[in-house]
Short mmCIF file of C-alpha atoms and ligand atoms in Angstrom, two decimals:
data_model
loop_
_atom_site.label_atom_id
_atom_site.label_comp_id
_atom_site.label_asym_id
_atom_site.label_seq_id
_atom_site.Cartn_x
_atom_site.Cartn_y
_atom_site.Cartn_z
CA MET A 11 55.56 19.73 47.20
CA SER A 12 52.31 21.40 46.04
CA GLU A 13 51.92 22.06 42.33
CA GLN A 14 51.64 25.72 41.27
CA ILE A 15 49.43 27.02 38.49
CA PRO A 16 51.42 29.44 36.28
CA VAL A 17 49.93 32.96 36.16
CA LYS A 18 49.98 34.81 32.87
CA GLN A 19 49.56 38.57 32.33
CA VAL A 20 46.60 39.26 30.01
CA ASP A 21 46.12 42.60 28.26
CA PRO A 22 42.36 43.10 27.75
CA LYS A 23 43.03 45.65 24.98
CA ALA A 24 45.21 43.27 23.01
CA ASP A 25 44.13 42.29 19.48
CA PRO A 26 42.59 38.81 19.83
CA SER A 27 43.72 37.89 16.31
CA GLN A 28 47.34 38.16 17.47
CA ASN A 29 47.20 35.61 20.22
CA ASN A 30 47.49 31.84 19.94
CA HIS A 31 43.97 30.97 21.12
CA LYS A 32 42.02 28.81 18.72
CA SER A 33 38.40 29.80 18.29
CA VAL A 34 35.91 26.95 18.56
CA GLU A 35 32.90 26.92 16.26
CA LEU A 36 29.87 25.98 18.36
CA TYR A 37 27.58 25.48 15.38
CA ALA A 38 28.18 22.62 12.96
CA SER A 39 26.08 22.68 9.82
CA ARG A 40 24.36 19.42 8.92
CA LYS A 41 26.17 17.05 6.59
CA LYS A 42 23.70 15.11 4.50
CA ILE A 43 23.75 11.42 5.33
CA TYR A 44 23.30 9.01 2.44
CA VAL A 45 21.98 5.89 4.09
CA LYS A 46 22.60 2.61 2.32
CA GLU A 47 19.62 0.27 2.27
CA VAL A 48 20.16 -3.03 4.00
CA THR A 49 18.05 -6.12 4.63
CA GLY A 50 18.33 -8.60 7.44
CA PHE A 51 16.72 -10.01 10.56
CA PHE A 52 16.40 -6.76 12.50
CA GLN A 53 15.23 -4.78 9.49
CA ARG A 54 12.47 -7.39 9.00
CA ILE A 55 11.41 -7.04 12.65
CA ARG A 56 11.28 -3.26 12.24
CA THR A 57 9.29 -3.53 9.01
CA ILE A 58 6.72 -5.74 10.74
CA SER A 59 6.48 -3.52 13.83
CA LEU A 60 6.26 -0.30 11.78
CA CYS A 61 3.63 -1.77 9.42
CA MET A 62 1.50 -2.75 12.41
CA LEU A 63 1.87 0.62 14.14
CA LEU A 64 1.35 2.67 10.99
CA GLY A 65 -1.58 0.45 10.02
CA MET A 66 -3.21 1.19 13.37
CA TYR A 67 -2.48 4.90 13.04
CA PHE A 68 -3.97 5.24 9.56
CA LEU A 69 -6.93 2.87 10.10
CA PHE A 70 -8.25 3.47 13.62
CA CYS A 71 -9.91 6.77 12.71
CA TRP A 72 -11.85 5.05 9.89
CA ILE A 73 -13.31 2.24 12.04
CA SER A 74 -16.54 2.86 13.99
CA ILE A 75 -18.23 1.05 16.88
CA ASN A 76 -21.93 1.84 17.50
CA GLY A 77 -21.62 4.86 15.23
CA GLU A 78 -18.62 6.25 17.17
CA GLN A 79 -15.11 6.44 15.76
CA LEU A 80 -12.90 3.75 17.36
CA VAL A 81 -10.51 6.42 18.66
CA TYR A 82 -11.90 9.94 18.84
CA PHE A 83 -10.96 12.81 21.16
CA ASP A 84 -14.10 14.93 21.27
CA LEU A 85 -12.61 18.07 22.82
CA PRO A 86 -15.67 20.38 22.45
CA HIS A 87 -17.79 17.88 24.45
CA ARG A 88 -14.87 16.94 26.71
CA LYS A 89 -15.11 13.19 26.12
CA PHE A 90 -12.74 10.64 24.62
CA HIS A 91 -13.96 7.57 22.75
CA LEU A 92 -11.45 4.74 22.99
CA PHE A 93 -12.31 1.30 21.66
CA GLY A 94 -16.02 1.56 22.46
CA ILE A 95 -15.58 3.13 25.92
CA THR A 96 -16.30 6.81 26.52
CA PHE A 97 -14.01 8.57 28.96
CA TRP A 98 -14.88 11.87 30.67
CA PRO A 99 -12.84 14.49 32.50
CA GLN A 100 -13.85 12.59 35.67
CA ASP A 101 -11.71 9.71 34.36
CA PHE A 102 -8.63 11.92 34.46
CA ILE A 103 -6.99 9.56 36.96
CA LEU A 104 -7.06 6.80 34.31
CA LEU A 105 -5.33 9.06 31.80
CA SER A 106 -2.66 10.00 34.36
CA LEU A 107 -2.09 6.36 35.25
CA SER A 108 -1.90 5.39 31.56
CA LEU A 109 0.79 8.01 31.01
CA ALA A 110 2.65 6.77 34.09
CA ILE A 111 2.43 3.19 32.74
CA ALA A 112 3.81 4.37 29.38
CA ALA A 113 6.71 6.14 31.14
CA PHE A 114 7.59 3.19 33.41
CA GLY A 115 7.17 0.78 30.48
CA LEU A 116 9.69 2.84 28.55
CA PHE A 117 12.13 2.91 31.51
CA PHE A 118 11.72 -0.84 32.02
CA ILE A 119 12.40 -1.70 28.37
CA THR A 120 15.27 0.79 28.13
CA THR A 121 16.95 -0.68 31.20
CA LEU A 122 16.75 -4.14 29.63
CA PHE A 123 17.35 -3.48 25.93
CA GLY A 124 18.49 0.13 25.47
CA ARG A 125 16.79 2.30 22.89
CA VAL A 126 14.48 -0.28 21.30
CA TRP A 127 11.68 2.28 21.45
CA CYS A 128 13.74 4.64 19.26
CA GLY A 129 14.84 1.94 16.86
CA TYR A 130 11.59 0.09 16.28
CA THR A 131 8.54 2.11 17.31
CA CYS A 132 9.26 5.85 17.60
CA PRO A 133 7.14 7.89 15.13
CA GLN A 134 10.25 9.83 14.05
CA THR A 135 11.92 6.53 13.10
CA ALA A 136 8.75 5.23 11.44
CA TRP A 137 8.25 8.23 9.17
CA THR A 138 11.97 8.63 8.47
CA PHE A 139 12.10 5.01 7.30
CA ILE A 140 9.06 5.54 5.03
CA PHE A 141 10.69 8.64 3.55
CA MET A 142 14.04 6.85 3.09
CA TRP A 143 12.26 3.94 1.42
CA LEU A 144 10.54 6.33 -1.03
CA GLU A 145 13.85 8.10 -1.67
CA GLU A 146 15.58 4.82 -2.50
CA ARG A 147 12.73 3.78 -4.87
CA ILE A 148 12.75 7.13 -6.71
CA GLU A 149 16.38 8.31 -6.68
CA GLY A 150 18.07 4.94 -6.48
CA SER A 151 20.78 3.42 -4.32
CA ARG A 152 23.17 5.34 -2.04
CA ASN A 153 25.79 5.73 -4.77
CA GLN A 154 23.19 6.81 -7.33
CA ARG A 155 21.79 9.42 -4.93
CA MET A 156 25.26 10.80 -4.20
CA LYS A 157 25.95 11.01 -7.91
CA LEU A 158 22.59 12.65 -8.60
CA ASP A 159 23.21 15.34 -5.96
CA LYS A 160 26.61 16.15 -7.47
CA GLN A 161 25.17 16.45 -10.98
CA ALA A 162 24.31 19.83 -12.46
CA GLY A 163 20.58 20.51 -12.90
CA SER A 164 19.08 18.37 -15.64
CA THR A 165 15.54 17.41 -16.60
CA ARG A 166 16.11 13.94 -15.17
CA LYS A 167 17.37 15.32 -11.87
CA ILE A 168 14.51 17.82 -11.58
CA ALA A 169 11.96 15.12 -12.43
CA LYS A 170 13.35 12.74 -9.79
CA LYS A 171 13.56 15.42 -7.09
CA THR A 172 10.05 16.68 -7.89
CA LEU A 173 8.64 13.16 -7.75
CA LYS A 174 10.39 12.45 -4.44
CA HIS A 175 9.14 15.62 -2.78
CA ALA A 176 5.63 15.05 -4.15
CA ALA A 177 5.65 11.53 -2.67
CA TRP A 178 6.93 12.87 0.68
CA LEU A 179 4.26 15.58 0.70
CA PHE A 180 1.56 13.03 -0.08
CA VAL A 181 2.59 10.90 2.92
CA ALA A 182 2.91 14.03 5.08
CA LEU A 183 -0.58 15.21 4.07
CA ALA A 184 -2.08 11.77 4.80
CA THR A 185 -0.35 11.92 8.21
CA GLY A 186 -1.66 15.42 8.97
CA LEU A 187 -5.23 14.54 7.90
CA THR A 188 -5.18 11.36 9.96
CA PHE A 189 -3.86 13.14 13.05
CA VAL A 190 -6.55 15.83 12.89
CA GLY A 191 -9.06 13.06 12.15
CA TYR A 192 -8.67 11.87 15.75
CA PHE A 193 -10.06 15.21 16.95
CA TYR A 194 -12.55 15.97 14.15
CA PRO A 195 -14.51 12.99 12.73
CA ILE A 196 -12.38 11.95 9.79
CA ARG A 197 -15.17 11.57 7.23
CA ASP A 198 -16.61 14.99 8.13
CA LEU A 199 -13.11 16.45 8.11
CA ILE A 200 -12.35 15.33 4.56
CA HIS A 201 -15.79 16.42 3.34
CA ASP A 202 -15.58 19.81 5.09
CA LEU A 203 -12.05 20.48 3.87
CA ILE A 204 -12.94 19.72 0.26
CA THR A 205 -16.14 21.80 0.35
CA PHE A 206 -14.41 24.63 2.29
CA ASN A 207 -16.82 24.23 5.19
CA ALA A 208 -14.22 23.30 7.81
CA ASN A 209 -13.27 25.92 10.36
CA GLY A 210 -9.93 27.71 10.06
CA TRP A 211 -8.30 25.67 12.85
CA ALA A 212 -8.87 22.44 10.90
CA TYR A 213 -6.98 23.87 7.90
CA PHE A 214 -4.28 25.21 10.20
CA TRP A 215 -3.65 21.93 12.05
CA VAL A 216 -3.72 19.79 8.90
CA ALA A 217 -1.20 22.17 7.31
CA PHE A 218 0.89 22.26 10.51
CA PHE A 219 1.19 18.46 10.82
CA THR A 220 1.79 18.08 7.09
CA VAL A 221 4.69 20.53 7.17
CA ALA A 222 6.04 19.10 10.46
CA THR A 223 6.04 15.54 9.04
CA TYR A 224 7.63 16.64 5.76
CA MET A 225 10.38 18.61 7.53
CA ASN A 226 11.08 16.11 10.33
CA ALA A 227 11.16 12.95 8.22
CA GLY A 228 12.36 14.44 4.94
CA TRP A 229 14.87 17.12 5.87
CA MET A 230 15.81 17.00 9.53
CA ARG A 231 15.76 13.25 10.18
CA GLU A 232 18.58 12.37 12.62
CA GLN A 233 18.77 16.04 13.70
CA VAL A 234 15.44 15.58 15.49
CA CYS A 235 16.93 12.68 17.48
CA LEU A 236 20.23 14.45 18.13
CA TYR A 237 19.06 17.95 19.04
CA MET A 238 15.32 17.97 19.68
CA CYS A 239 14.40 14.71 21.41
CA PRO A 240 14.74 14.98 25.21
CA TYR A 241 14.58 11.20 25.61
CA ALA A 242 17.85 10.78 23.67
CA ARG A 243 19.55 12.97 26.27
CA PHE A 244 18.52 11.22 29.44
CA GLN A 245 18.11 7.61 28.35
CA SER A 246 21.77 6.83 29.06
CA VAL A 247 21.12 7.22 32.80
CA MET A 248 18.89 4.14 32.54
CA PHE A 249 21.70 2.05 31.06
CA ASP A 250 23.96 -0.05 33.21
CA ARG A 251 26.56 -2.73 32.57
CA ASN A 252 23.80 -5.31 32.05
CA THR A 253 21.75 -3.37 29.50
CA ARG A 254 21.66 -5.22 26.19
CA ILE A 255 22.53 -2.67 23.51
CA VAL A 256 23.89 -2.67 19.95
CA SER A 257 27.66 -2.94 20.38
CA TYR A 258 30.75 -3.74 18.39
CA ASP A 259 32.99 -6.43 19.90
CA PRO A 260 36.48 -4.90 19.82
CA ASN A 261 38.08 -8.01 21.33
CA ARG A 262 37.01 -9.93 18.26
CA GLY A 263 37.17 -7.20 15.64
CA GLU A 264 40.48 -5.46 16.38
CA PRO A 265 42.96 -4.86 14.93
CA ARG A 266 40.77 -4.11 11.95
CA GLY A 267 42.05 -4.17 8.41
CA GLY A 268 41.40 -5.21 4.84
CA ARG A 269 42.36 -8.67 3.64
CA LYS A 270 41.59 -11.15 0.90
CA ARG A 271 38.53 -13.29 1.45
CA ASP A 272 40.49 -16.51 1.85
CA ALA A 273 43.23 -15.01 4.04
CA ASN A 274 43.50 -16.21 7.62
CA PRO A 275 43.20 -13.16 9.92
CA GLN A 276 45.42 -14.77 12.59
CA ASP A 277 48.26 -15.09 10.07
CA LEU A 278 47.91 -11.37 9.31
CA GLY A 279 47.60 -10.40 12.96
CA LEU A 280 44.13 -9.01 12.29
CA GLY A 281 40.77 -9.28 14.01
CA ASP A 282 37.48 -10.04 12.24
CA CYS A 283 36.64 -6.45 11.21
CA ILE A 284 37.62 -6.05 7.57
CA ASP A 285 37.16 -2.27 7.84
CA CYS A 286 34.69 -2.23 4.95
CA GLY A 287 32.75 0.69 6.46
CA LEU A 288 29.39 -0.88 5.62
CA CYS A 289 28.17 -0.47 9.22
CA VAL A 290 28.75 3.29 8.89
CA GLN A 291 27.09 3.54 5.47
CA VAL A 292 23.83 1.97 6.71
CA CYS A 293 23.66 4.02 9.92
CA PRO A 294 20.80 6.56 9.76
CA THR A 295 22.63 8.84 12.21
CA GLY A 296 25.97 8.51 10.39
CA ILE A 297 28.03 7.23 13.32
CA ASP A 298 30.63 4.51 13.55
CA ILE A 299 29.50 1.96 16.13
CA ARG A 300 33.11 0.78 16.41
CA ASN A 301 33.85 3.93 18.43
CA GLY A 302 31.73 2.56 21.31
CA LEU A 303 28.42 3.67 22.81
CA GLN A 304 27.36 7.06 21.48
CA TYR A 305 24.26 9.05 22.34
CA GLU A 306 23.55 9.42 18.60
CA CYS A 307 22.89 5.67 18.31
CA ILE A 308 19.13 5.07 18.10
CA GLY A 309 19.53 1.30 18.47
CA CYS A 310 18.08 0.51 15.03
CA ALA A 311 20.45 -2.47 14.57
CA LEU A 312 20.94 -1.77 10.86
CA CYS A 313 24.69 -2.05 11.49
CA ILE A 314 24.13 -5.56 12.89
CA ASP A 315 22.33 -6.62 9.70
CA ALA A 316 25.04 -5.04 7.54
CA CYS A 317 27.95 -6.55 9.46
CA ASP A 318 26.30 -9.99 9.61
CA GLN A 319 26.13 -9.97 5.78
CA VAL A 320 29.84 -9.15 5.65
CA MET A 321 30.68 -11.87 8.17
CA GLU A 322 28.65 -14.36 6.14
CA LYS A 323 30.52 -13.45 2.96
CA MET A 324 33.85 -13.77 4.77
CA ASP A 325 32.80 -17.09 6.32
CA TYR A 326 33.27 -15.67 9.83
CA PRO A 327 30.78 -16.22 12.64
CA LYS A 328 28.04 -13.59 12.73
CA GLY A 329 27.70 -11.17 15.64
CA LEU A 330 30.78 -8.97 15.43
CA ILE A 331 28.23 -6.23 16.01
CA ARG A 332 25.38 -7.56 18.14
CA TYR A 333 23.01 -6.92 21.03
CA THR A 334 25.17 -7.48 24.05
CA THR A 335 26.04 -6.00 27.44
CA GLU A 336 29.13 -4.26 28.70
CA ASN A 337 29.67 -7.14 31.14
CA GLU A 338 29.48 -9.76 28.39
CA LEU A 339 31.94 -7.82 26.23
CA GLU A 340 34.36 -7.98 29.15
CA GLY A 341 33.75 -11.71 29.58
CA GLN A 342 31.71 -11.27 32.75
CA HIS A 343 28.30 -12.66 33.70
CA SER A 344 25.30 -10.58 32.70
CA SER A 345 21.91 -10.69 34.35
CA LEU A 346 18.43 -9.63 33.27
CA LEU A 347 17.16 -9.61 36.84
CA ARG A 348 18.59 -6.75 38.84
CA PRO A 349 17.25 -4.22 41.38
CA ARG A 350 16.48 -1.61 38.72
CA THR A 351 14.45 -3.98 36.54
CA PHE A 352 12.65 -5.31 39.63
CA GLY A 353 11.84 -1.72 40.67
CA TYR A 354 10.44 -0.69 37.29
CA GLY A 355 8.71 -4.06 36.85
CA PHE A 356 7.06 -3.80 40.26
CA MET A 357 5.85 -0.24 39.57
CA LEU A 358 4.48 -1.37 36.19
CA LEU A 359 2.56 -4.29 37.68
CA LEU A 360 1.22 -2.08 40.45
CA MET A 361 -0.04 0.55 38.01
CA PHE A 362 -1.53 -2.06 35.67
CA GLY A 363 -3.37 -3.45 38.71
CA ILE A 364 -4.70 0.00 39.68
CA VAL A 365 -5.82 0.79 36.11
CA GLY A 366 -7.48 -2.63 35.79
CA TRP A 367 -9.30 -2.14 39.08
CA GLN A 368 -10.34 1.40 38.10
CA LEU A 369 -11.65 0.19 34.74
CA LEU A 370 -13.59 -2.71 36.29
CA SER A 371 -15.12 -0.58 39.04
CA ARG A 372 -15.76 2.40 36.77
CA LEU A 373 -19.40 3.59 36.80
CA PRO A 374 -21.02 5.38 33.86
CA LEU A 375 -22.68 7.95 36.11
CA GLY A 376 -21.55 10.70 38.45
CA LEU A 377 -23.13 12.44 41.44
CA ASP A 378 -22.11 15.51 43.43
CA VAL A 379 -24.13 16.69 46.39
CA ILE A 380 -24.02 20.40 47.26
CA ARG A 381 -25.67 21.46 50.50
CA ASP A 382 -27.66 24.70 50.39
CA ARG A 383 -25.49 27.29 52.07
CA GLY A 384 -28.45 29.67 52.48
CA GLY A 385 -29.51 28.32 55.91
CA LEU A 386 -28.83 25.54 58.39
CA TYR A 387 -32.31 24.03 58.22
CA GLN A 388 -35.94 25.02 57.81
CA LEU A 389 -38.98 24.07 59.82
CA GLY A 390 -41.33 22.10 57.60
CA PRO A 391 -45.03 21.33 58.07
CA ASN A 392 -45.99 19.45 61.25
CA GLY A 393 -42.74 20.52 62.89
CA ALA A 394 -40.53 18.40 60.54
CA ILE A 395 -36.99 19.59 59.77
CA ASP A 396 -36.02 20.31 56.16
CA ASN A 397 -32.55 20.59 54.56
CA SER A 398 -32.01 21.68 50.95
CA TYR A 399 -29.41 20.32 48.51
CA VAL A 400 -28.55 20.51 44.83
CA LEU A 401 -27.66 17.17 43.21
CA LYS A 402 -25.40 17.34 40.15
CA ILE A 403 -26.08 14.21 38.10
CA LEU A 404 -23.71 13.31 35.27
CA ASN A 405 -24.71 10.80 32.60
CA MET A 406 -21.48 9.24 31.32
CA THR A 407 -23.18 6.83 28.90
CA ASP A 408 -23.74 7.43 25.19
CA SER A 409 -27.56 7.55 25.50
CA PRO A 410 -30.14 9.48 27.61
CA GLN A 411 -30.88 7.88 30.99
CA ASP A 412 -33.52 8.06 33.72
CA TYR A 413 -32.28 8.03 37.30
CA ASP A 414 -33.92 7.50 40.71
CA ILE A 415 -32.66 9.12 43.89
CA THR A 416 -33.06 7.90 47.46
CA VAL A 417 -31.68 9.11 50.79
CA SER A 418 -30.83 7.23 54.02
CA GLY A 419 -29.00 7.69 57.30
CA ILE A 420 -31.78 8.80 59.73
CA GLU A 421 -34.95 6.88 60.53
CA GLY A 422 -37.80 8.15 58.36
CA ILE A 423 -35.64 10.45 56.24
CA HIS A 424 -37.14 11.11 52.81
CA ILE A 425 -37.07 13.49 49.86
CA THR A 426 -40.12 15.73 49.57
CA THR A 427 -39.35 16.97 46.06
CA ARG A 428 -38.63 15.15 42.78
CA THR A 429 -36.88 11.80 43.18
CA SER A 430 -36.14 11.11 39.52
CA ALA A 431 -34.34 12.83 36.66
CA HIS A 432 -33.98 12.41 32.93
CA VAL A 433 -30.42 13.23 31.85
CA GLU A 434 -29.08 13.46 28.31
CA SER A 435 -25.80 11.78 27.35
CA GLY A 436 -22.88 13.79 28.67
CA GLU A 437 -25.18 16.26 30.44
CA VAL A 438 -24.63 17.47 34.01
CA PHE A 439 -28.16 17.87 35.37
CA SER A 440 -28.80 20.02 38.45
CA LEU A 441 -31.63 18.74 40.62
CA PRO A 442 -32.66 20.78 43.71
CA VAL A 443 -34.06 18.50 46.43
CA VAL A 444 -35.52 19.02 49.90
CA VAL A 445 -34.88 16.30 52.49
CA GLU A 446 -37.16 16.01 55.51
CA VAL A 447 -36.92 14.28 58.90
CA GLU A 448 -39.39 14.35 61.79
CA ALA A 449 -37.91 16.44 64.60
CA GLU A 450 -38.14 13.68 67.22
CA LYS A 451 -36.07 11.31 65.00
CA ILE A 452 -33.07 13.62 65.03
CA LYS A 453 -30.36 12.40 67.42
CA ASP A 454 -27.71 15.00 66.63
CA THR A 455 -27.44 18.54 65.29
CA ASN A 456 -25.20 17.28 62.47
CA THR A 457 -25.80 13.76 61.08
CA GLU A 458 -24.20 11.91 58.18
CA ILE A 459 -26.70 10.93 55.49
CA HIS A 460 -26.32 9.15 52.12
CA PHE A 461 -27.79 9.91 48.72
CA GLU A 462 -28.07 7.00 46.27
CA LEU A 463 -28.48 7.43 42.54
CA HIS A 464 -29.72 4.41 40.56
CA GLU A 465 -30.09 3.96 36.83
CA HIS A 466 -33.85 3.44 36.40
CA ASP A 467 -33.51 0.52 33.96
CA HIS A 468 -30.52 -1.06 35.73
CA PRO A 469 -30.95 -0.30 39.45
CA GLU A 470 -27.80 -2.31 40.20
CA ILE A 471 -25.82 0.53 38.58
CA MET A 472 -25.71 2.79 41.58
CA ILE A 473 -23.52 5.51 43.05
CA LYS A 474 -23.58 6.69 46.66
CA ARG A 475 -22.50 10.05 48.07
CA GLU A 476 -22.49 11.25 51.66
CA SER A 477 -23.62 14.62 52.97
CA ARG A 478 -24.69 16.17 56.29
CA PHE A 479 -28.16 16.80 57.69
CA LEU A 480 -28.37 19.70 60.14
CA GLY A 481 -31.10 20.14 62.72
CA PRO A 482 -31.95 21.67 66.11
CA GLU A 483 -30.90 20.18 69.44
CA PRO A 484 -32.36 16.63 69.65
CA TYR A 485 -35.92 16.33 70.92
CA HIS A 486 -36.08 14.84 74.47
CA ASN A 487 -39.21 13.08 75.60
CA GLY A 488 -37.99 12.64 79.18
CA ASP A 489 -37.20 8.88 78.90
CA ASP A 490 -33.47 9.39 79.06
S1 LIG B 20 30.51 -3.86 8.79
FE1 LIG B 20 31.58 -5.19 10.21
S2 LIG B 20 33.43 -5.72 9.12
FE2 LIG B 20 32.61 -3.94 8.05
S3 LIG B 20 33.60 -2.21 9.07
FE3 LIG B 20 31.70 -2.57 10.13
S4 LIG B 20 32.29 -3.85 11.85
FE4 LIG B 20 33.95 -3.98 10.37
S1 LIG B 21 25.15 2.65 15.24
FE1 LIG B 21 23.76 3.49 13.73
S2 LIG B 21 23.05 1.72 12.59
FE2 LIG B 21 23.95 0.93 14.46
S3 LIG B 21 22.24 0.77 15.87
FE3 LIG B 21 23.18 2.76 16.22
S4 LIG B 21 22.00 4.13 14.93
FE4 LIG B 21 21.55 2.07 14.19
#
């Protein structure tokens, strides 16, 4: 028999306060999370990785190679200096491929190890951890901070809060200055800002990144991960039953419950979780990993470090919370090698290969040939046929260069105008040229020809471009 849905009469004019419907609040205000500091293996790995990444971030703009900043995005001149190589808009394909490599690298790692990017390298995590470290040094431990916040205003409280916010603002300002220093030579930037000679945009962007860092790492913290980061939302589609993520082992831990240190859990009918709540207190997003995989979990593994300390104190084996897979938790075999990882791995290798090949075959000069649209051809002296072109020569080196131009493709073809050009660094030089062929050498009305551009001092550095040479009907001397 089919099931029927009961129909209820609804009066649209009825007072909503009189019915039994519960209203659901869609906005939940943020509850401040007091994160307990913890040490351990994974925290040490994060400290090393963050020190290296932050070191690179703060130092790279101060290091120079041949007078150029190690990393410098020169937007007004449309060139990027990266580790001694200058990239131009013509190298856009390399930038696109690098972004594709970064994306596939992220997918590959996420498929294998979950959100390790979020937990160990993401800038939001890095700056949040710096800010939390400063907070702990200035305001004290978790309990002391909670107590301080509950206290009425006092000189001590105001002094501590002022010092903390000053320290946060100092880090935020250093971050903002450094970021802008990748687009505006850092030494000039600092000098121009202090002497009020910088343009308004420099002040604006330094202020913008200072405020953004201070707000994101100081005030919003996990809210950025929960509500603003798109990656947090879609990364779960990359997980499968073999992805190694931070997980609580309920088979071992449940039923949870408090007990004396020397009590045998089996005698009490308990699992290994002593329900101390330490894993929740150290979690920067305030979740309880024992409730299973949650999108709030950034994979920082602080709960592993915390729980391992508890297990050690209780004389239980470590790893109640650990990096593991869904399959392993269910006692099944888990594999690193699977179609998804092969797919991402293959795409990564392919793109690394293409980028490597592009970098090795990259030439520091560019040439565009534009045929004169004014006429098909002109009759030159002695009945020769002339075609006109404009050559656009781009010098992609960091110094002025002299170039030589040749043309080939028809017997006796030659340039009747200038065959050399002096081009400044980064300049696109327009060179009008006239190409001439004797009429009797022309075999077709439209023939492919090739222009070659050589660096004068290094003729082996050469670029070739094809074009068309137009002429009259071929000359017949009656032999054929
Ligand atoms: S830290 Fe370990 S023992 Fe303590 S509540 Fe968390 S899972 Fe249980
Ligand atoms: S549950 Fe919390 S502490 Fe554990 S890995 Fe996730 S975010 Fe980090």
